[in-house]
Coordinates of C-alpha atoms and ligand atoms in Angstrom, one line a residue:
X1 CA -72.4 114.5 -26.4
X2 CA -72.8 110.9 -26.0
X3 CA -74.4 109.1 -28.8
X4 CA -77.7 108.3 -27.2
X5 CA -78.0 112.0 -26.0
X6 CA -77.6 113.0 -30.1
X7 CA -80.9 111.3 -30.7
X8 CA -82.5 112.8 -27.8
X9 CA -83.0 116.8 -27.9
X10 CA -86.5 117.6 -26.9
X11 CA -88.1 118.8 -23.7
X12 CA -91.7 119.7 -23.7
X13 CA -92.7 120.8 -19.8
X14 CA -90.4 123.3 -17.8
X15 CA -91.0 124.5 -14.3
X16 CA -90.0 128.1 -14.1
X17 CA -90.9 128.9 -10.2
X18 CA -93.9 130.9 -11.0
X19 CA -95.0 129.1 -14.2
X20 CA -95.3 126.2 -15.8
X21 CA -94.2 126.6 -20.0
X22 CA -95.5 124.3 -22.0
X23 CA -94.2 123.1 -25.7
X24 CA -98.0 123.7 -27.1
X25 CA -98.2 120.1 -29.2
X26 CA -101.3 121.5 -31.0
X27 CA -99.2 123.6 -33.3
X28 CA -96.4 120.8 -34.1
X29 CA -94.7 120.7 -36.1
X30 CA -94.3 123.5 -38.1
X31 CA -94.6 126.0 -34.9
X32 CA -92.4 125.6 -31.5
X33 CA -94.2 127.9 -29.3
X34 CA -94.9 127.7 -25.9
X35 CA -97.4 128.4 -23.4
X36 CA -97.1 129.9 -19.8
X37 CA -99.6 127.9 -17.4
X38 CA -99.9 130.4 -14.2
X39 CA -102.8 128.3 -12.2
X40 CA -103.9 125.2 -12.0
X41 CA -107.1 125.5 -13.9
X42 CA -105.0 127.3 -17.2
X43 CA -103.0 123.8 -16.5
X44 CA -106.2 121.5 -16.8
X45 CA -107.6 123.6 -20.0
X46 CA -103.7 122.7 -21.5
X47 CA -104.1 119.0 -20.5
X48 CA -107.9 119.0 -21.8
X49 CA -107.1 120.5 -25.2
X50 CA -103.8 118.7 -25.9
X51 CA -101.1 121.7 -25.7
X52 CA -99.6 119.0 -23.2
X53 CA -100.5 115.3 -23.8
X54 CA -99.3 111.6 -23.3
X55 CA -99.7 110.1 -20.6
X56 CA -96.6 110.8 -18.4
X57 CA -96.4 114.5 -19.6
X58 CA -99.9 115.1 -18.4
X59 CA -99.3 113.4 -14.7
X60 CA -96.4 115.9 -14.8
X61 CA -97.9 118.8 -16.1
X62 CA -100.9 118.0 -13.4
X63 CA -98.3 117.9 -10.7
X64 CA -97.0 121.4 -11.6
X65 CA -100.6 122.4 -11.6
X66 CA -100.6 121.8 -7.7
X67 CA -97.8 124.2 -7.2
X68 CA -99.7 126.4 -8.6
X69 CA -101.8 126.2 -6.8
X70 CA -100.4 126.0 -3.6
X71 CA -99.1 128.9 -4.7
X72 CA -101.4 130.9 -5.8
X73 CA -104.2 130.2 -2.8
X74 CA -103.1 127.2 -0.6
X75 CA -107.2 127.4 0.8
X76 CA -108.5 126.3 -2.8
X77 CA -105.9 123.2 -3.0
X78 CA -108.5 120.7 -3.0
X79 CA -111.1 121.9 -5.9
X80 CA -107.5 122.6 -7.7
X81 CA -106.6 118.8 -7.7
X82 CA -110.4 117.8 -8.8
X83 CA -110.3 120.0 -11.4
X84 CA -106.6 118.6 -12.6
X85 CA -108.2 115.0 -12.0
X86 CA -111.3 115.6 -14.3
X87 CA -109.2 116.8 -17.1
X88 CA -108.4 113.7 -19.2
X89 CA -109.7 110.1 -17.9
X90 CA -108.0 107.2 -19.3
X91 CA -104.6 107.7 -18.5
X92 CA -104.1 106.8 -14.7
X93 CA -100.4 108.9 -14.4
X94 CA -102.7 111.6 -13.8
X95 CA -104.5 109.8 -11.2
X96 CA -100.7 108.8 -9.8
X97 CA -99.2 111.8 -9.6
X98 CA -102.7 114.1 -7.7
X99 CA -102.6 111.2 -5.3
X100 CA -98.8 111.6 -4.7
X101 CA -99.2 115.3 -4.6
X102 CA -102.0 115.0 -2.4
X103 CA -100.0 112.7 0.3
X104 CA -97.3 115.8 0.8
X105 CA -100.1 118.1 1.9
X106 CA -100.2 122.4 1.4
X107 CA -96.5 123.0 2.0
X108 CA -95.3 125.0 -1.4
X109 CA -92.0 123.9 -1.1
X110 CA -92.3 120.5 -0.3
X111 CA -94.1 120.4 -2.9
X112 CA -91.9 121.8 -5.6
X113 CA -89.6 119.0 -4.3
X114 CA -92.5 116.4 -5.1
X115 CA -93.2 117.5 -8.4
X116 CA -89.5 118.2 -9.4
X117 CA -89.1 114.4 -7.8
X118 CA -92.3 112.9 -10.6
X119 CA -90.9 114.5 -13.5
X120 CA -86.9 113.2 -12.9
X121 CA -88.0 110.0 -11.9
X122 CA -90.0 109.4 -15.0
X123 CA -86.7 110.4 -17.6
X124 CA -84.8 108.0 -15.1
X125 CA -87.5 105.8 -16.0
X126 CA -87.8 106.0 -19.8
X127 CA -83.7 105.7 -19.3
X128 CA -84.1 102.6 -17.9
X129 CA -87.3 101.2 -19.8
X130 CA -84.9 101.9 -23.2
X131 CA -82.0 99.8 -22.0
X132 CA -84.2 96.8 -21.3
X133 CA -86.7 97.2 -24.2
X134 CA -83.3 97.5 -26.8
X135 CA -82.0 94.3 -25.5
X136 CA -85.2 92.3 -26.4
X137 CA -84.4 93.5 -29.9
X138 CA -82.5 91.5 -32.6
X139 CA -81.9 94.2 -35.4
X140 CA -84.3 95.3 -38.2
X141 CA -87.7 97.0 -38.7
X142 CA -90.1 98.4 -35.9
X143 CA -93.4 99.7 -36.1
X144 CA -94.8 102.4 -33.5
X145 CA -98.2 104.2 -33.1
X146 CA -99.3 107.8 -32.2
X147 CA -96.4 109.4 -29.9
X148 CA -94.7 107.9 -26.9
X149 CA -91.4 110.5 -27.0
X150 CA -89.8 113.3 -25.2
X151 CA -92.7 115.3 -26.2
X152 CA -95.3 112.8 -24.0
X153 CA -93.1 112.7 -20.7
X154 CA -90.4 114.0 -19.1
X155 CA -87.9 112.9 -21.7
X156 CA -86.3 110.5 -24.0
X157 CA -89.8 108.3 -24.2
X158 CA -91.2 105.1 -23.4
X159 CA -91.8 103.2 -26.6
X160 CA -89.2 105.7 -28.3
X161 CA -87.1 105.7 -25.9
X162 CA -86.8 102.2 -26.6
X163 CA -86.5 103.1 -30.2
X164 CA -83.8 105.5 -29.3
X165 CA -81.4 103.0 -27.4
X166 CA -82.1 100.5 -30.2
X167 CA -81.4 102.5 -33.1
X168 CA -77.9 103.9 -30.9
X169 CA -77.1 100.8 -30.0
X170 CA -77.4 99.4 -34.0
X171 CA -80.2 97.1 -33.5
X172 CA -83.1 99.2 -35.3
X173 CA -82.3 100.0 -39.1
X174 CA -85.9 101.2 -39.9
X175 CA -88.7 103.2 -37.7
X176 CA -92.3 103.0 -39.6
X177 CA -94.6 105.3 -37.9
X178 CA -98.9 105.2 -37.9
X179 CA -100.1 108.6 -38.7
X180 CA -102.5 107.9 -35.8
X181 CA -105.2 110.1 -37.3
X182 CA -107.5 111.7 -36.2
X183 CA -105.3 114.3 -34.1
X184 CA -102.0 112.7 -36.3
X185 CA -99.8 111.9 -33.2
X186 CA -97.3 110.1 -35.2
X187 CA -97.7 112.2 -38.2
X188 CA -97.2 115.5 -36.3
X189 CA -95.2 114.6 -33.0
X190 CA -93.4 111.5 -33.9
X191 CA -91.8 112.0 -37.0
X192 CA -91.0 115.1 -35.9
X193 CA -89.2 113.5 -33.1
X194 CA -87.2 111.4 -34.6
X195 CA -86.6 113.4 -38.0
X196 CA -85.3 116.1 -35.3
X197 CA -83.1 113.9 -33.8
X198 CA -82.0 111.7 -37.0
X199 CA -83.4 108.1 -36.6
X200 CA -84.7 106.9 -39.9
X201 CA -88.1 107.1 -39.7
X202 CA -90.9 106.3 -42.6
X203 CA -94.5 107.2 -42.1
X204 CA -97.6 105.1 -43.1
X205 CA -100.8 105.9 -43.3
X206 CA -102.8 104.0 -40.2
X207 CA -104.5 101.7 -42.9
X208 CA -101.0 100.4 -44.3
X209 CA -99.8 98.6 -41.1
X210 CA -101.0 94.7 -41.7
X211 CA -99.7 95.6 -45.5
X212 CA -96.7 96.4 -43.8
X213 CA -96.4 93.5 -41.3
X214 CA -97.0 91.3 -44.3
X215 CA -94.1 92.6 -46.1
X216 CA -91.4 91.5 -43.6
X217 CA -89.9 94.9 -42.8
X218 CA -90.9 94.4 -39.2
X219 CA -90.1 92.5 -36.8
X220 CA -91.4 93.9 -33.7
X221 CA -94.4 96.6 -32.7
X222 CA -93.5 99.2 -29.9
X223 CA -95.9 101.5 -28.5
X224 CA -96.7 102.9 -24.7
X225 CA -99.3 102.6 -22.7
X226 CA -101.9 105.0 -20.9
X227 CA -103.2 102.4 -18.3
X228 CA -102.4 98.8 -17.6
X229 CA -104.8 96.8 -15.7
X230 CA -103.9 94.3 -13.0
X231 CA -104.2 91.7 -15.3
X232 CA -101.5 93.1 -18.2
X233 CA -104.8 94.6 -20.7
X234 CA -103.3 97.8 -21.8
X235 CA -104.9 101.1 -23.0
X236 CA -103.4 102.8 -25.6
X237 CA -104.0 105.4 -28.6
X238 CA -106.6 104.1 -30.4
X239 CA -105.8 101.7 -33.5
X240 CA -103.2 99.8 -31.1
X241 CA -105.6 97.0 -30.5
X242 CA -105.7 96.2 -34.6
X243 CA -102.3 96.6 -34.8
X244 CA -101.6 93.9 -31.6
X245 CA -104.3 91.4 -33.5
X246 CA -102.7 92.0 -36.8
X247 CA -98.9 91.4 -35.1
X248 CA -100.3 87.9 -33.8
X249 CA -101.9 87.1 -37.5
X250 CA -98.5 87.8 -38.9
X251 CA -95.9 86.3 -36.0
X252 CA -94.5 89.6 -35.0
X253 CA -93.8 90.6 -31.7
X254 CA -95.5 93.1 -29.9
X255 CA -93.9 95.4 -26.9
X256 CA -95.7 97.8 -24.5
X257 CA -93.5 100.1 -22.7
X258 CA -94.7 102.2 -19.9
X259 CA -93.7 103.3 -16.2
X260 CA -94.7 101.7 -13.6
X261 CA -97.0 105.5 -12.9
X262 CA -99.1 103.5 -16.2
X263 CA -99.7 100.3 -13.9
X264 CA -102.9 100.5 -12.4
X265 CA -103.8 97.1 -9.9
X266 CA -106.9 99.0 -8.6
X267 CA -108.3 98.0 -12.5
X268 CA -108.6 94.4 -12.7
X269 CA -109.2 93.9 -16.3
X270 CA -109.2 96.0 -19.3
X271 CA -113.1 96.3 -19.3
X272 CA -112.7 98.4 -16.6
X273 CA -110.9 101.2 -17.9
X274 CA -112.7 104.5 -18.9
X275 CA -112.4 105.3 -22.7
X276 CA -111.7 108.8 -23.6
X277 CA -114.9 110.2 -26.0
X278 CA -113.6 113.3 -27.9
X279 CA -115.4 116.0 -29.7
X280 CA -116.3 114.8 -33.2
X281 CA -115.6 117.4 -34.8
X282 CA -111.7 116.0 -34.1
X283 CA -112.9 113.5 -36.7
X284 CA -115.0 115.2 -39.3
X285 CA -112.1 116.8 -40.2
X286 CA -108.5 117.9 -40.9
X287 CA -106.5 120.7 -39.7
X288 CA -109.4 122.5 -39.3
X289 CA -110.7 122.0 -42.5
X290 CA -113.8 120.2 -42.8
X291 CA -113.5 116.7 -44.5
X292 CA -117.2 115.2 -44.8
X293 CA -120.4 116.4 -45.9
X294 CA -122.1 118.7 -43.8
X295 CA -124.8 116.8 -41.8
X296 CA -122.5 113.4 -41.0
X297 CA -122.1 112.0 -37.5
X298 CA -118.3 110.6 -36.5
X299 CA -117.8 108.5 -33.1
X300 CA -114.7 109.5 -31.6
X301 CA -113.4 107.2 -29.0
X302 CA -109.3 108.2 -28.7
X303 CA -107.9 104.9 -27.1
X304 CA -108.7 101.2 -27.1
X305 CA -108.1 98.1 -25.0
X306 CA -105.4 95.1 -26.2
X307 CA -106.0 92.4 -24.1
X308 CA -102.7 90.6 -22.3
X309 CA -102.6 87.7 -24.9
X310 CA -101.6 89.9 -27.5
X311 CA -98.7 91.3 -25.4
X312 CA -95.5 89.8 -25.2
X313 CA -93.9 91.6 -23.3
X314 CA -94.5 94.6 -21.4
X315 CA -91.6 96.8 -20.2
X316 CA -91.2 98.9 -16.8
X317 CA -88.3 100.0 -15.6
X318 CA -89.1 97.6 -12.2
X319 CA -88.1 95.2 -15.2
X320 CA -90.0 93.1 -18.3
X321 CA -92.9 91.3 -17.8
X322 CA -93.2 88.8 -20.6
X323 CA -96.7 87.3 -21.9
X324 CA -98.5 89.4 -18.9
X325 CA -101.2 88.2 -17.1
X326 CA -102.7 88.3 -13.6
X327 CA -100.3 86.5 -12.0
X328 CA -97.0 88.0 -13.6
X329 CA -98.4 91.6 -13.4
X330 CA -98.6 90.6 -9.5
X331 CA -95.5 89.7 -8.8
X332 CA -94.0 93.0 -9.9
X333 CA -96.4 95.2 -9.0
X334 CA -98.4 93.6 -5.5
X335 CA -99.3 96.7 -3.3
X336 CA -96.0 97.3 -1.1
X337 CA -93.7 96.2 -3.6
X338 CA -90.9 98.6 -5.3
Ligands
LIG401 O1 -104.3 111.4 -26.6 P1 -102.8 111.3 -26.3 O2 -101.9 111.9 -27.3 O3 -102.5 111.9 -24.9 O4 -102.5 109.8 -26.3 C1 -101.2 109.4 -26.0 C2 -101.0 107.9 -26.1 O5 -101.9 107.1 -26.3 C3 -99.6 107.4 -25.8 O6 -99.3 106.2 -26.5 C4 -99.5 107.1 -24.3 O7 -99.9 108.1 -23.5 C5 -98.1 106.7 -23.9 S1 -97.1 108.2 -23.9 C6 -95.5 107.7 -23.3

């Protein structure tokens, strides 16, 4: 086993040419159970209820979802692909992948190839993505936010998989990870990640993170992106956006790491980008266990908007983009090219 493939173990979506099983995230990680997906609408209840999230994963898993259901009744293809788009909105992988699904047509097989095709392309990516991210690195602390890992795409990760080839190739000593409350992404997924495949890893509490910065244990910020505008704004899990501002107020670096599947140039600016709303009940409170008095209202928006001049660089495995705007984001990613 080579030594990046020790610190990479985890596989959360598997095709098994009638189903589609799914690593159910919800019951991390204390419980690794998983759940069989046999049509595309169980798939879109899976993505909608985060048994499978992030935002590779769920252009994956959504992909899958049109096997089944070219499979299961090739006449109904069309309401299955709205249904799979109106699952989640804000990460645009989802988008990506129904449209690529949609250009190969009602042909089962081809489409098996199609899917198959999305999902080894993104671990080639997040392969990739980790070799160019590590080398930006110079050795010390990094700070991450909700998960980005094997668990939220095909493999390996985009943030962590940049974590992963920097802590294999020595240039990482210490992983701090944001609880990302209120569904715990980093308390739950990540740590459990990288605990599993034995990066040193310390959690903070969301609230500790300028404390943290301040401190000097850090060096850079790494976390992944759900959409990326044509101008370099990225959406991510919500709390990046304070954790970008205080990077800048501290003069620490900030990397977003995402496939090229995350780029959307239809989007020209981060105002543009539809915010996810959850159920407040997420918020109000934990585990299932009711936190605040009876009677209390929450406001649960689960992503948020960093504008480019917070970013230095942004990572794709079509290359790194540093301090993204319009004009860089173009050259890379104009219509026609890669
Ligand atoms: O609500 P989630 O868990 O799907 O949100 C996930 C994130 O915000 C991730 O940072 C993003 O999808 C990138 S995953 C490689």
């Amino acid at each position: 086993m080579s030594e990046l493939d020790r610190h990479d173990t985890i596989r959360a979506v598997h095709w098994r040419g009638d189903r589609l099983s799914l690593l159910d995230q919800r019951r991390l990680p204390f419980e690794e159970t998983f759940i069989d997906c046999r049509s595309a609408a169980e798939v879109a209840q899976a993505i909608k209820d985060l048994v499978v999230r992030g935002a590779p994963a769920i252009g994956i898993a959504a992909a899958w979802g049109v096997v089944l259901a070219a499979q299961n009744d090739p006449l109904a293809l069309d309401q299955a692909t709205r249904t799979l788009r109106a699952s989640r909105p804000t990460a645009v992988n989802l988008m990506w992948a129904l449209d690529r699904m949609q250009g190969i047509g009602s042909d089962a097989a081809a489409l098996v190839r199609e899917a198959q095709a999305i999902q080894d392309e993104d671990l080639a990516a997040n392969r990739r993505m980790g070799e160019l991210g590590a080398a930006l690195l110079d050795g010390g602390g990094v700070l991450t936010h909700c998960n980005t890992g094997s668990l939220a795409t095909a493999g390996f990760g985009t943030a962590l998989g940049v974590i992963r080839s920097g802590y294999a190739a020595g240039k990482i000593s210490q992983v701090y990870a944001g609880e990302t409350r209120p569904w715990l992404q980093g308390a739950r997924l990540t740590m459990y990640e990288l605990v599993r495949d034995a990066i040193p890893a310390k959690l903070i509490a969301d609230s500790a993170a300028a404390h943290l910065m301040r401190s000097g244990a850090v060096q850079w910020v790494i976390v992944g992106a759900d959409r990326i505008a044509a101008n370099g704004d990225t959406a991510n899990k919500i709390g990046t956006y304070q954790l970008a501002i205080a990077a800048r107020h501290h003069g620490l670096k900030f990397m977003v790491v995402a496939p090229s599947s995350t780029v959307d140039m239809a989007t020209v600016d981060g105002s543009a980008i539809d915010i996810e709303l959850r159920d407040p009940q997420e918020l109000l409170g934990i585990g299932g266990r009711r936190t605040v008095v009876d009677g209390a209202q929450a406001w649960n928006p689960v992503f948020d908007v960093t504008p480019a001049s917070l970013i230095d660089a942004i990572v794709t495995e079509r290359g790194v983009i540093h301090h993204p705007d319009r004009h860089a984001m173009q050259a890379l990613f104009a219509p026609g090219h890669g």
